[in-house]
Amino acid sequence: MPRVLVSDKLAKEGIDILKQVAEVDVNTGLSEDELCKIIGDYDALVVRSGTTVTAKILEAAKNLKIIGRAGVGVDNVDVPVATEKGIIVVNSPGGNTIAAAELTVAMLLALTRNIPQAYCTMIKKEWNRSKYVGNEVYTKVLGILGLGKIGQEVAKRCQSFGMKVIAYDPFISAEAAASLGVELVELDECLKRGDYISLHLPKNKETLGMISTKQFEMMKDGVRIINCARGGIIDDSALIAALKSGKVAGAALDVFVSEPPDFSSELFSMPNVVTTPHLGASTEEAQTNVAIDVAEQIVDVFQGKSARSAVNMPALSPDVLAAVQPWLPLAERMASLAAQTSEGRPSQISIRYGGELAAIETGPISRAVVVGLLRPALGESVNSVNAPVMAKTRGLDVVESKSPEGGDYASLLTVSVTTDKGVNEVTGTLFGAKDMRVVRMRGFPMDLMPEGVVLIAPHTDKPGVIGQVGTIIGNAGINIASMHVGRKTAGENAIMVLNVDAEIPTEILQKITEVKGIDSVKQVRL
Ligand code: NAD
Ligand code: MLT
């Protein structure tokens, strides 16, 4: 039974799903070293934002197949290293959207009406009506940075208050924004026009420190800032200076550079700063949603299916998945056959899709080809998650092309491996959903079932050669399951391909090589 480690608090609903197929250990609050010690025993790891999944932990995670991030942001997971190691990283992109949007709106109103500050005086039994005069948000301009899932939900809610919503997001079309009634603008304009600026961006190289002194200078005097996205997108010292100068009238922060934050920071003693301890996703509904979402994906991956929200693999719709799935074993085996029968150092792999196959989404098939090509050399360390990275780091170019022509077949897949010694090409097709065939190899017509042990012997097409090979194999007590000979012209070069029921020992292969007319002999395992 696979083993799952849950290293941050996870809703029971998610754990129950995992328990149906795996042994689940919940062990929270572990240090990096403690995690390193135990992670080797697990097939899956589930985290929220409390665990930082570092390269060191991934190095120790010898059996890990999947990391489930019960939430949106994967900035606490070293995704590039996980990808290199072939570990799928999944998240729950939509499970806490509403929770985070609702908290953002709560923060915006709390900031505008001084609710937390007023509450603090009330519990001291003080009655301060005049001190806490606020503003109305009605007709004010909200500038949203990052009009993604949460940004859009915040926009809708703030529009219902009569706010004018503008947004900066270079990756969303003006039409999509317009359909939400949001005016899409450039960053500077968004900063200049907003009475409120609310951040809904991912934390990455581009967004880290994106709001700093220069950006505060552009803003309106008395602007209010809300960050329920990630700490570090706003430069804290620049924010403190802008709050002190009065440029920023107030800030509401749910997220911090380190969590728990450094409470000695001035941010926690300023009267116009409202803070919460990363509560954006902290609703019962959101926690249940994200737990179920990642647990289901982990179960899917354990059962050999695709994860619907993998961040280091392209997402596939069920339709696409159904169309590509039957081709994956054939693609991998054809590439493996090409790799095991090539001479020299590979520099390029070209994948051609012909006929009906050219019309479907072929990305996963290309990944399977790369896996098949690299696996004879790299073993199980290569899989469909890390195959493109592995190919790139080995200087292997992957070139894809498509043509509606399938020749005599409805669909054709051709894999060509270019090495410093030449080009090796294998073409295959599927009959029905399962019947895999290699129909051409090195230019010779063929009818090979790519499975088990296969012997490949280019030779001169003349009487006696095939018979002698058959006799040698038979005398060695090995059964030949099928034999195909491909030739273009009688009496010239040909290729003999045999499916055999057991591996042929080296000395027998040597005997076959010595048969007059045999050019070379290669035994491959598919
Ligand atoms: P999302 O991916 O749906 O939206 C992010 C948007 O930002 C996208 O539309 C993207 O195009 C845009 N974007 C990316 N880079 C940008 C850039 N450089 N400039 C401008 N726009 C850019 O994500 P989401 O679910 O809306 O989450 C938004 C943020 O909120 C994430 O950082 C997430 O981790 C965080 N979050 C926080 C909490 C919380 O508890 N406080 C809860 C959920 C999500
Ligand atoms: C998220 O990215 O999903 C939120 O920050 C919530 C969380 O970390 O759990």
Short mmCIF file of C-alpha atoms and ligand atoms in Angstrom, two decimals, residues 48-49 69-75 92 96 229-230 255 278 280-281 287 290, ligand 2:
data_model
loop_
_atom_site.label_atom_id
_atom_site.label_comp_id
_atom_site.label_asym_id
_atom_site.label_seq_id
_atom_site.Cartn_x
_atom_site.Cartn_y
_atom_site.Cartn_z
CA ARG A 48 -0.39 23.63 3.17
CA SER A 49 1.83 26.69 3.55
CA ARG A 69 -0.37 21.51 -1.99
CA ALA A 70 -3.72 22.01 -0.27
CA GLY A 71 -4.10 25.57 -1.50
CA VAL A 72 -3.12 27.79 -4.44
CA GLY A 73 0.40 29.18 -3.98
CA VAL A 74 3.18 26.68 -4.65
CA ASP A 75 5.91 29.16 -3.69
CA SER A 92 -6.05 23.23 -5.54
CA ASN A 96 -10.13 28.69 -1.58
CA ALA A 229 -1.70 37.42 -1.84
CA ARG A 230 1.87 36.86 -0.66
CA VAL A 255 0.56 37.60 4.41
CA HIS A 278 -2.66 34.33 6.85
CA GLY A 280 -7.33 34.07 3.51
CA ALA A 281 -8.12 30.39 3.05
CA GLN A 287 -10.26 23.83 3.91
CA VAL A 290 -8.73 22.05 -0.92
C1 MLT B 2 -2.99 29.59 -0.69
O1 MLT B 2 -2.05 29.91 -1.41
O2 MLT B 2 -3.80 28.71 -0.99
C2 MLT B 2 -3.22 30.33 0.57
O3 MLT B 2 -2.20 31.16 0.89
C3 MLT B 2 -3.75 29.53 1.69
C4 MLT B 2 -2.80 28.59 2.31
O4 MLT B 2 -1.61 28.80 2.31
O5 MLT B 2 -3.25 27.58 2.84
#
